[in-house]
Amino acid sequence: MAARCLVLRCARLWSRNSSFKPAFIRSQSMLSKEREPPNGFLFNEKPLRPGEKRQWEDWEAIWYRWWVIMIVGGGVLFYFKPDTSPNTWARQEALKRLAESSAAGIDEVDEEE
């Protein structure tokens, strides 16, 4: 009985809220006058006729050029990045200590005895 009452109460609330209409409906945005109306094509561009070339917009050449410059420049910078891994540092430090000990004439075997 309680479950039936709860379901009826939820149904009444649902129907009451679904019939509620807001006082202010925003139908247009601030820039709706400046945009082209939709024409059903992807990106609002009509298909080209055979043999016809697509004209670039003003921003496209700059956009593509800077993306190529950033990707190529990032690749060059990444290629010439200094090696800062701990393994490289430890190997260089070990080689330096070995060179110092061999220059001083200290043999590692003598130290163990």
JSON list of C-alpha atoms in Angstrom, two decimals:
[
{"chain": "A", "resi": 1, "resn": "MET", "atom": "CA", "xyz": [0.00, 0.00, 0.00]},
{"chain": "A", "resi": 2, "resn": "ALA", "atom": "CA", "xyz": [2.80, 2.39, 0.92]},
{"chain": "A", "resi": 3, "resn": "ALA", "atom": "CA", "xyz": [4.66, 1.63, -2.29]},
{"chain": "A", "resi": 4, "resn": "ARG", "atom": "CA", "xyz": [1.55, 2.35, -4.37]},
{"chain": "A", "resi": 5, "resn": "CYS", "atom": "CA", "xyz": [1.04, 5.67, -2.58]},
{"chain": "A", "resi": 6, "resn": "LEU", "atom": "CA", "xyz": [4.68, 6.59, -3.17]},
{"chain": "A", "resi": 7, "resn": "VAL", "atom": "CA", "xyz": [4.45, 5.76, -6.88]},
{"chain": "A", "resi": 8, "resn": "LEU", "atom": "CA", "xyz": [1.28, 7.84, -7.28]},
{"chain": "A", "resi": 9, "resn": "ARG", "atom": "CA", "xyz": [2.83, 10.77, -5.44]},
{"chain": "A", "resi": 10, "resn": "CYS", "atom": "CA", "xyz": [5.95, 10.61, -7.68]},
{"chain": "A", "resi": 11, "resn": "ALA", "atom": "CA", "xyz": [3.76, 10.43, -10.80]},
{"chain": "A", "resi": 12, "resn": "ARG", "atom": "CA", "xyz": [1.83, 13.55, -9.72]},
{"chain": "A", "resi": 13, "resn": "LEU", "atom": "CA", "xyz": [5.06, 15.44, -9.07]},
{"chain": "A", "resi": 14, "resn": "TRP", "atom": "CA", "xyz": [6.48, 14.31, -12.41]},
{"chain": "A", "resi": 15, "resn": "SER", "atom": "CA", "xyz": [3.41, 15.48, -14.34]},
{"chain": "A", "resi": 16, "resn": "ARG", "atom": "CA", "xyz": [3.33, 18.78, -12.46]},
{"chain": "A", "resi": 17, "resn": "ASN", "atom": "CA", "xyz": [7.04, 19.47, -13.16]},
{"chain": "A", "resi": 18, "resn": "SER", "atom": "CA", "xyz": [6.85, 18.41, -16.80]},
{"chain": "A", "resi": 19, "resn": "SER", "atom": "CA", "xyz": [4.00, 20.85, -17.47]},
{"chain": "A", "resi": 20, "resn": "PHE", "atom": "CA", "xyz": [5.92, 23.71, -15.88]},
{"chain": "A", "resi": 21, "resn": "LYS", "atom": "CA", "xyz": [7.16, 26.23, -18.45]},
{"chain": "A", "resi": 22, "resn": "PRO", "atom": "CA", "xyz": [9.85, 28.74, -17.57]},
{"chain": "A", "resi": 23, "resn": "ALA", "atom": "CA", "xyz": [8.89, 32.40, -17.72]},
{"chain": "A", "resi": 24, "resn": "PHE", "atom": "CA", "xyz": [11.86, 33.32, -19.93]},
{"chain": "A", "resi": 25, "resn": "ILE", "atom": "CA", "xyz": [12.86, 31.18, -22.91]},
{"chain": "A", "resi": 26, "resn": "ARG", "atom": "CA", "xyz": [16.08, 32.20, -24.61]},
{"chain": "A", "resi": 27, "resn": "SER", "atom": "CA", "xyz": [15.62, 31.57, -28.28]},
{"chain": "A", "resi": 28, "resn": "GLN", "atom": "CA", "xyz": [18.56, 33.52, -29.72]},
{"chain": "A", "resi": 29, "resn": "SER", "atom": "CA", "xyz": [22.12, 34.01, -28.67]},
{"chain": "A", "resi": 30, "resn": "MET", "atom": "CA", "xyz": [24.07, 37.22, -28.81]},
{"chain": "A", "resi": 31, "resn": "LEU", "atom": "CA", "xyz": [25.89, 36.18, -32.00]},
{"chain": "A", "resi": 32, "resn": "SER", "atom": "CA", "xyz": [22.96, 34.61, -33.84]},
{"chain": "A", "resi": 33, "resn": "LYS", "atom": "CA", "xyz": [22.68, 37.56, -36.23]},
{"chain": "A", "resi": 34, "resn": "GLU", "atom": "CA", "xyz": [26.32, 37.20, -37.30]},
{"chain": "A", "resi": 35, "resn": "ARG", "atom": "CA", "xyz": [26.32, 33.48, -38.01]},
{"chain": "A", "resi": 36, "resn": "GLU", "atom": "CA", "xyz": [25.18, 31.79, -41.18]},
{"chain": "A", "resi": 37, "resn": "PRO", "atom": "CA", "xyz": [21.98, 29.78, -40.89]},
{"chain": "A", "resi": 38, "resn": "PRO", "atom": "CA", "xyz": [22.48, 26.01, -41.06]},
{"chain": "A", "resi": 39, "resn": "ASN", "atom": "CA", "xyz": [22.19, 24.56, -44.56]},
{"chain": "A", "resi": 40, "resn": "GLY", "atom": "CA", "xyz": [22.42, 20.84, -43.79]},
{"chain": "A", "resi": 41, "resn": "PHE", "atom": "CA", "xyz": [26.04, 20.31, -44.88]},
{"chain": "A", "resi": 42, "resn": "LEU", "atom": "CA", "xyz": [29.03, 19.50, -42.68]},
{"chain": "A", "resi": 43, "resn": "PHE", "atom": "CA", "xyz": [30.65, 22.69, -41.36]},
{"chain": "A", "resi": 44, "resn": "ASN", "atom": "CA", "xyz": [28.07, 24.60, -43.40]},
{"chain": "A", "resi": 45, "resn": "GLU", "atom": "CA", "xyz": [30.15, 24.12, -46.59]},
{"chain": "A", "resi": 46, "resn": "LYS", "atom": "CA", "xyz": [28.38, 23.11, -49.77]},
{"chain": "A", "resi": 47, "resn": "PRO", "atom": "CA", "xyz": [29.98, 20.32, -51.83]},
{"chain": "A", "resi": 48, "resn": "LEU", "atom": "CA", "xyz": [32.28, 21.53, -54.58]},
{"chain": "A", "resi": 49, "resn": "ARG", "atom": "CA", "xyz": [31.60, 20.95, -58.24]},
{"chain": "A", "resi": 50, "resn": "PRO", "atom": "CA", "xyz": [34.04, 18.70, -60.11]},
{"chain": "A", "resi": 51, "resn": "GLY", "atom": "CA", "xyz": [37.26, 20.60, -60.87]},
{"chain": "A", "resi": 52, "resn": "GLU", "atom": "CA", "xyz": [36.47, 23.40, -58.43]},
{"chain": "A", "resi": 53, "resn": "LYS", "atom": "CA", "xyz": [39.03, 24.24, -55.70]},
{"chain": "A", "resi": 54, "resn": "ARG", "atom": "CA", "xyz": [38.12, 25.14, -52.16]},
{"chain": "A", "resi": 55, "resn": "GLN", "atom": "CA", "xyz": [39.10, 28.65, -51.11]},
{"chain": "A", "resi": 56, "resn": "TRP", "atom": "CA", "xyz": [40.83, 28.96, -47.74]},
{"chain": "A", "resi": 57, "resn": "GLU", "atom": "CA", "xyz": [39.48, 31.41, -45.23]},
{"chain": "A", "resi": 58, "resn": "ASP", "atom": "CA", "xyz": [41.72, 34.19, -43.90]},
{"chain": "A", "resi": 59, "resn": "TRP", "atom": "CA", "xyz": [42.71, 32.41, -40.68]},
{"chain": "A", "resi": 60, "resn": "GLU", "atom": "CA", "xyz": [43.47, 28.98, -42.15]},
{"chain": "A", "resi": 61, "resn": "ALA", "atom": "CA", "xyz": [46.91, 29.68, -43.66]},
{"chain": "A", "resi": 62, "resn": "ILE", "atom": "CA", "xyz": [48.18, 31.25, -40.43]},
{"chain": "A", "resi": 63, "resn": "TRP", "atom": "CA", "xyz": [46.70, 28.43, -38.33]},
{"chain": "A", "resi": 64, "resn": "TYR", "atom": "CA", "xyz": [48.26, 25.61, -40.34]},
{"chain": "A", "resi": 65, "resn": "ARG", "atom": "CA", "xyz": [51.60, 27.39, -40.69]},
{"chain": "A", "resi": 66, "resn": "TRP", "atom": "CA", "xyz": [51.96, 27.92, -36.93]},
{"chain": "A", "resi": 67, "resn": "TRP", "atom": "CA", "xyz": [50.94, 24.34, -36.15]},
{"chain": "A", "resi": 68, "resn": "VAL", "atom": "CA", "xyz": [53.66, 23.04, -38.47]},
{"chain": "A", "resi": 69, "resn": "ILE", "atom": "CA", "xyz": [56.23, 25.41, -36.92]},
{"chain": "A", "resi": 70, "resn": "MET", "atom": "CA", "xyz": [55.28, 24.32, -33.39]},
{"chain": "A", "resi": 71, "resn": "ILE", "atom": "CA", "xyz": [55.38, 20.60, -34.15]},
{"chain": "A", "resi": 72, "resn": "VAL", "atom": "CA", "xyz": [58.70, 20.75, -36.03]},
{"chain": "A", "resi": 73, "resn": "GLY", "atom": "CA", "xyz": [60.22, 23.07, -33.42]},
{"chain": "A", "resi": 74, "resn": "GLY", "atom": "CA", "xyz": [59.04, 20.83, -30.59]},
{"chain": "A", "resi": 75, "resn": "GLY", "atom": "CA", "xyz": [60.55, 17.79, -32.31]},
{"chain": "A", "resi": 76, "resn": "VAL", "atom": "CA", "xyz": [63.90, 19.53, -32.77]},
{"chain": "A", "resi": 77, "resn": "LEU", "atom": "CA", "xyz": [63.93, 20.72, -29.15]},
{"chain": "A", "resi": 78, "resn": "PHE", "atom": "CA", "xyz": [63.01, 17.25, -27.90]},
{"chain": "A", "resi": 79, "resn": "TYR", "atom": "CA", "xyz": [65.76, 15.65, -30.00]},
{"chain": "A", "resi": 80, "resn": "PHE", "atom": "CA", "xyz": [68.45, 17.99, -28.62]},
{"chain": "A", "resi": 81, "resn": "LYS", "atom": "CA", "xyz": [67.17, 17.89, -25.03]},
{"chain": "A", "resi": 82, "resn": "PRO", "atom": "CA", "xyz": [69.98, 17.22, -22.54]},
{"chain": "A", "resi": 83, "resn": "ASP", "atom": "CA", "xyz": [69.96, 13.80, -20.89]},
{"chain": "A", "resi": 84, "resn": "THR", "atom": "CA", "xyz": [69.17, 14.40, -17.20]},
{"chain": "A", "resi": 85, "resn": "SER", "atom": "CA", "xyz": [68.32, 10.87, -16.12]},
{"chain": "A", "resi": 86, "resn": "PRO", "atom": "CA", "xyz": [69.78, 9.57, -12.83]},
{"chain": "A", "resi": 87, "resn": "ASN", "atom": "CA", "xyz": [71.36, 6.60, -14.62]},
{"chain": "A", "resi": 88, "resn": "THR", "atom": "CA", "xyz": [73.41, 8.85, -16.88]},
{"chain": "A", "resi": 89, "resn": "TRP", "atom": "CA", "xyz": [74.56, 10.97, -13.93]},
{"chain": "A", "resi": 90, "resn": "ALA", "atom": "CA", "xyz": [75.53, 7.86, -11.91]},
{"chain": "A", "resi": 91, "resn": "ARG", "atom": "CA", "xyz": [77.49, 6.40, -14.84]},
{"chain": "A", "resi": 92, "resn": "GLN", "atom": "CA", "xyz": [79.40, 9.67, -15.34]},
{"chain": "A", "resi": 93, "resn": "GLU", "atom": "CA", "xyz": [80.09, 9.95, -11.60]},
{"chain": "A", "resi": 94, "resn": "ALA", "atom": "CA", "xyz": [81.36, 6.36, -11.46]},
{"chain": "A", "resi": 95, "resn": "LEU", "atom": "CA", "xyz": [83.65, 6.89, -14.45]},
{"chain": "A", "resi": 96, "resn": "LYS", "atom": "CA", "xyz": [84.99, 10.10, -12.90]},
{"chain": "A", "resi": 97, "resn": "ARG", "atom": "CA", "xyz": [85.75, 8.34, -9.60]},
{"chain": "A", "resi": 98, "resn": "LEU", "atom": "CA", "xyz": [87.44, 5.47, -11.40]},
{"chain": "A", "resi": 99, "resn": "ALA", "atom": "CA", "xyz": [89.58, 7.92, -13.34]},
{"chain": "A", "resi": 100, "resn": "GLU", "atom": "CA", "xyz": [90.56, 9.77, -10.13]},
{"chain": "A", "resi": 101, "resn": "SER", "atom": "CA", "xyz": [91.44, 6.57, -8.31]},
{"chain": "A", "resi": 102, "resn": "SER", "atom": "CA", "xyz": [93.51, 5.24, -11.22]},
{"chain": "A", "resi": 103, "resn": "ALA", "atom": "CA", "xyz": [95.34, 8.57, -11.52]},
{"chain": "A", "resi": 104, "resn": "ALA", "atom": "CA", "xyz": [96.17, 8.52, -7.81]},
{"chain": "A", "resi": 105, "resn": "GLY", "atom": "CA", "xyz": [97.53, 4.98, -8.12]},
{"chain": "A", "resi": 106, "resn": "ILE", "atom": "CA", "xyz": [95.08, 3.48, -5.65]},
{"chain": "A", "resi": 107, "resn": "ASP", "atom": "CA", "xyz": [94.10, -0.05, -6.50]},
{"chain": "A", "resi": 108, "resn": "GLU", "atom": "CA", "xyz": [90.66, -1.21, -5.36]},
{"chain": "A", "resi": 109, "resn": "VAL", "atom": "CA", "xyz": [92.02, -4.67, -4.47]},
{"chain": "A", "resi": 110, "resn": "ASP", "atom": "CA", "xyz": [94.37, -3.13, -1.86]},
{"chain": "A", "resi": 111, "resn": "GLU", "atom": "CA", "xyz": [91.49, -1.41, -0.12]},
{"chain": "A", "resi": 112, "resn": "GLU", "atom": "CA", "xyz": [89.64, -4.68, 0.49]},
{"chain": "A", "resi": 113, "resn": "GLU", "atom": "CA", "xyz": [92.57, -6.41, 2.21]}
]
